[in-house]
């Protein structure tokens, strides 16, 4: 292993948190460990206890590993006097001190660690100018290193033990296993491409990424350079040598709205028309039906088409159940005025 690799401190991070709460109240616990075995663990006394206890899997897998008050029969009360339970301000100061004590160059590692490093940075409200320079700004993803190694068999992960420090220690074991498969035998390193200056602020620049330095091939073998095949040099396309675009025109085709048959009565392929009026005239010659709402129906005689034709036919007289006689056919059974019988006694017959 090179002197550069020995001067790098490897820190492994794991957090327990509420996925729906990205603030510090969503942080349950944080665990840190490094390659020298220095550990840090803290439980957030300012967490949202109600939200944590509303998540069933956190009650079953996370809460049992936290310091709890069980003497009085209250397993869902956090032991606030336990030394691991701390205020968020204490956690922030102690985490900053943890990263400050050690070599000036620190590499941070985690597995699926996007949320984990976010919880770490949330101790300073994700404000990099306020966050101490010793705290890493980014991390190495261990699962990507496992993929680069060909997804080899990995150490067994602790089951149902959602403890931040236990997970951080597992990440260290996982990385040590992957180093045996991916680390450069000459320069050591962390299994990824060798680099220098990680997480250090260059003078005069704010959080600029340092240059990467790879392994140098010092073998006496002759280097292979690309052969010159006589290809012309690349010239950017300025648009001057582009072929002229031909004018385009919108064409129309006819499709049956019942069976999706494309109008092709001549059998020479899909017929297209310059305008819709020409299309209507042509399909009407072949007994198509063109409706006022724009639909077209082919003359195919099957059950589906007949059902559509029946819907378009006007209702038969009396089909609606109204058997009333039209007004012009009503029979007036009243006696006409000239046929009315006056049963009154005439005046000359009165006595």
PDB file of N, CA and C in Angstrom, residues 36-70:
ATOM      1  N   UNK A  36      -9.626   2.560  11.956  1.00  0.00           N
ATOM      2  CA  UNK A  36      -8.858   2.317  13.176  1.00  0.00           C
ATOM      3  C   UNK A  36      -9.731   1.828  14.325  1.00  0.00           C
ATOM      4  N   UNK A  37     -11.040   1.683  14.101  1.00  0.00           N
ATOM      5  CA  UNK A  37     -11.931   1.187  15.139  1.00  0.00           C
ATOM      6  C   UNK A  37     -12.491   2.251  16.054  1.00  0.00           C
ATOM      7  N   UNK A  38     -12.331   3.542  15.726  1.00  0.00           N
ATOM      8  CA  UNK A  38     -12.893   4.611  16.552  1.00  0.00           C
ATOM      9  C   UNK A  38     -14.369   4.781  16.200  1.00  0.00           C
ATOM     10  N   UNK A  39     -15.235   4.628  17.189  1.00  0.00           N
ATOM     11  CA  UNK A  39     -16.681   4.635  16.976  1.00  0.00           C
ATOM     12  C   UNK A  39     -17.307   5.898  17.552  1.00  0.00           C
ATOM     13  N   UNK A  40     -18.442   6.255  16.962  1.00  0.00           N
ATOM     14  CA  UNK A  40     -19.288   7.310  17.521  1.00  0.00           C
ATOM     15  C   UNK A  40     -20.737   6.911  17.284  1.00  0.00           C
ATOM     16  N   UNK A  41     -21.552   7.061  18.326  1.00  0.00           N
ATOM     17  CA  UNK A  41     -22.968   6.709  18.227  1.00  0.00           C
ATOM     18  C   UNK A  41     -23.767   7.686  19.070  1.00  0.00           C
ATOM     19  N   UNK A  42     -24.891   8.147  18.509  1.00  0.00           N
ATOM     20  CA  UNK A  42     -25.750   9.081  19.235  1.00  0.00           C
ATOM     21  C   UNK A  42     -27.188   8.876  18.788  1.00  0.00           C
ATOM     22  N   UNK A  43     -28.099   9.040  19.749  1.00  0.00           N
ATOM     23  CA  UNK A  43     -29.542   8.988  19.492  1.00  0.00           C
ATOM     24  C   UNK A  43     -30.086  10.399  19.649  1.00  0.00           C
ATOM     25  N   UNK A  44     -30.885  10.813  18.688  1.00  0.00           N
ATOM     26  CA  UNK A  44     -31.387  12.183  18.657  1.00  0.00           C
ATOM     27  C   UNK A  44     -32.515  12.355  19.671  1.00  0.00           C
ATOM     28  N   UNK A  45     -32.266  13.164  20.686  1.00  0.00           N
ATOM     29  CA  UNK A  45     -33.291  13.446  21.689  1.00  0.00           C
ATOM     30  C   UNK A  45     -34.391  14.349  21.143  1.00  0.00           C
ATOM     31  N   UNK A  46     -34.132  15.010  20.006  1.00  0.00           N
ATOM     32  CA  UNK A  46     -35.110  15.925  19.415  1.00  0.00           C
ATOM     33  C   UNK A  46     -35.888  15.278  18.277  1.00  0.00           C
ATOM     34  N   UNK A  47     -35.857  13.966  18.162  1.00  0.00           N
ATOM     35  CA  UNK A  47     -36.575  13.301  17.072  1.00  0.00           C
ATOM     36  C   UNK A  47     -38.080  13.429  17.266  1.00  0.00           C
ATOM     37  N   UNK A  48     -38.821  13.196  16.200  1.00  0.00           N
ATOM     38  CA  UNK A  48     -40.284  13.226  16.249  1.00  0.00           C
ATOM     39  C   UNK A  48     -40.765  11.849  16.726  1.00  0.00           C
ATOM     40  N   UNK A  49     -40.954  11.707  18.047  1.00  0.00           N
ATOM     41  CA  UNK A  49     -41.297  10.399  18.613  1.00  0.00           C
ATOM     42  C   UNK A  49     -42.641   9.901  18.089  1.00  0.00           C
ATOM     43  N   UNK A  50     -43.606  10.795  17.965  1.00  0.00           N
ATOM     44  CA  UNK A  50     -44.933  10.375  17.505  1.00  0.00           C
ATOM     45  C   UNK A  50     -44.866   9.796  16.102  1.00  0.00           C
ATOM     46  N   UNK A  51     -44.110  10.449  15.213  1.00  0.00           N
ATOM     47  CA  UNK A  51     -43.997   9.949  13.843  1.00  0.00           C
ATOM     48  C   UNK A  51     -43.255   8.621  13.799  1.00  0.00           C
ATOM     49  N   UNK A  52     -42.243   8.457  14.645  1.00  0.00           N
ATOM     50  CA  UNK A  52     -41.497   7.187  14.668  1.00  0.00           C
ATOM     51  C   UNK A  52     -42.402   6.048  15.110  1.00  0.00           C
ATOM     52  N   UNK A  53     -43.207   6.273  16.139  1.00  0.00           N
ATOM     53  CA  UNK A  53     -44.074   5.217  16.658  1.00  0.00           C
ATOM     54  C   UNK A  53     -45.279   4.967  15.762  1.00  0.00           C
ATOM     55  N   UNK A  54     -45.507   5.828  14.775  1.00  0.00           N
ATOM     56  CA  UNK A  54     -46.596   5.608  13.820  1.00  0.00           C
ATOM     57  C   UNK A  54     -46.172   4.732  12.649  1.00  0.00           C
ATOM     58  N   UNK A  55     -44.880   4.428  12.532  1.00  0.00           N
ATOM     59  CA  UNK A  55     -44.378   3.585  11.446  1.00  0.00           C
ATOM     60  C   UNK A  55     -44.173   2.177  12.006  1.00  0.00           C
ATOM     61  N   UNK A  56     -44.955   1.194  11.576  1.00  0.00           N
ATOM     62  CA  UNK A  56     -44.882  -0.143  12.200  1.00  0.00           C
ATOM     63  C   UNK A  56     -43.498  -0.777  12.136  1.00  0.00           C
ATOM     64  N   UNK A  57     -42.815  -0.686  10.982  1.00  0.00           N
ATOM     65  CA  UNK A  57     -41.531  -1.377  10.885  1.00  0.00           C
ATOM     66  C   UNK A  57     -40.470  -0.714  11.758  1.00  0.00           C
ATOM     67  N   UNK A  58     -40.606   0.596  12.012  1.00  0.00           N
ATOM     68  CA  UNK A  58     -39.658   1.246  12.911  1.00  0.00           C
ATOM     69  C   UNK A  58     -39.923   0.834  14.355  1.00  0.00           C
ATOM     70  N   UNK A  59     -41.180   0.623  14.701  1.00  0.00           N
ATOM     71  CA  UNK A  59     -41.500   0.142  16.048  1.00  0.00           C
ATOM     72  C   UNK A  59     -40.945  -1.263  16.262  1.00  0.00           C
ATOM     73  N   UNK A  60     -40.981  -2.088  15.209  1.00  0.00           N
ATOM     74  CA  UNK A  60     -40.542  -3.479  15.345  1.00  0.00           C
ATOM     75  C   UNK A  60     -39.030  -3.637  15.231  1.00  0.00           C
ATOM     76  N   UNK A  61     -38.378  -2.838  14.349  1.00  0.00           N
ATOM     77  CA  UNK A  61     -36.972  -3.097  14.031  1.00  0.00           C
ATOM     78  C   UNK A  61     -36.010  -2.025  14.526  1.00  0.00           C
ATOM     79  N   UNK A  62     -36.465  -0.787  14.693  1.00  0.00           N
ATOM     80  CA  UNK A  62     -35.561   0.299  15.088  1.00  0.00           C
ATOM     81  C   UNK A  62     -35.702   0.620  16.568  1.00  0.00           C
ATOM     82  N   UNK A  63     -36.925   0.790  17.031  1.00  0.00           N
ATOM     83  CA  UNK A  63     -37.149   1.217  18.412  1.00  0.00           C
ATOM     84  C   UNK A  63     -36.577   0.248  19.446  1.00  0.00           C
ATOM     85  N   UNK A  64     -36.642  -1.080  19.258  1.00  0.00           N
ATOM     86  CA  UNK A  64     -36.090  -1.975  20.287  1.00  0.00           C
ATOM     87  C   UNK A  64     -34.605  -1.804  20.533  1.00  0.00           C
ATOM     88  N   UNK A  65     -33.847  -1.207  19.594  1.00  0.00           N
ATOM     89  CA  UNK A  65     -32.405  -1.060  19.760  1.00  0.00           C
ATOM     90  C   UNK A  65     -32.024   0.301  20.334  1.00  0.00           C
ATOM     91  N   UNK A  66     -33.000   1.131  20.656  1.00  0.00           N
ATOM     92  CA  UNK A  66     -32.719   2.429  21.260  1.00  0.00           C
ATOM     93  C   UNK A  66     -32.786   2.323  22.778  1.00  0.00           C
ATOM     94  N   UNK A  67     -32.096   3.215  23.493  1.00  0.00           N
ATOM     95  CA  UNK A  67     -32.192   3.205  24.967  1.00  0.00           C
ATOM     96  C   UNK A  67     -33.614   3.551  25.401  1.00  0.00           C
ATOM     97  N   UNK A  68     -34.259   2.638  26.132  1.00  0.00           N
ATOM     98  CA  UNK A  68     -35.656   2.828  26.518  1.00  0.00           C
ATOM     99  C   UNK A  68     -35.821   2.682  28.021  1.00  0.00           C
ATOM    100  N   UNK A  69     -36.918   3.247  28.513  1.00  0.00           N
ATOM    101  CA  UNK A  69     -37.292   3.100  29.918  1.00  0.00           C
ATOM    102  C   UNK A  69     -38.201   1.880  30.033  1.00  0.00           C
ATOM    103  N   UNK A  70     -37.690   0.806  30.575  1.00  0.00           N
ATOM    104  CA  UNK A  70     -38.486  -0.414  30.709  1.00  0.00           C
ATOM    105  C   UNK A  70     -38.713  -0.805  32.162  1.00  0.00           C
TER     106      UNK A  70
END
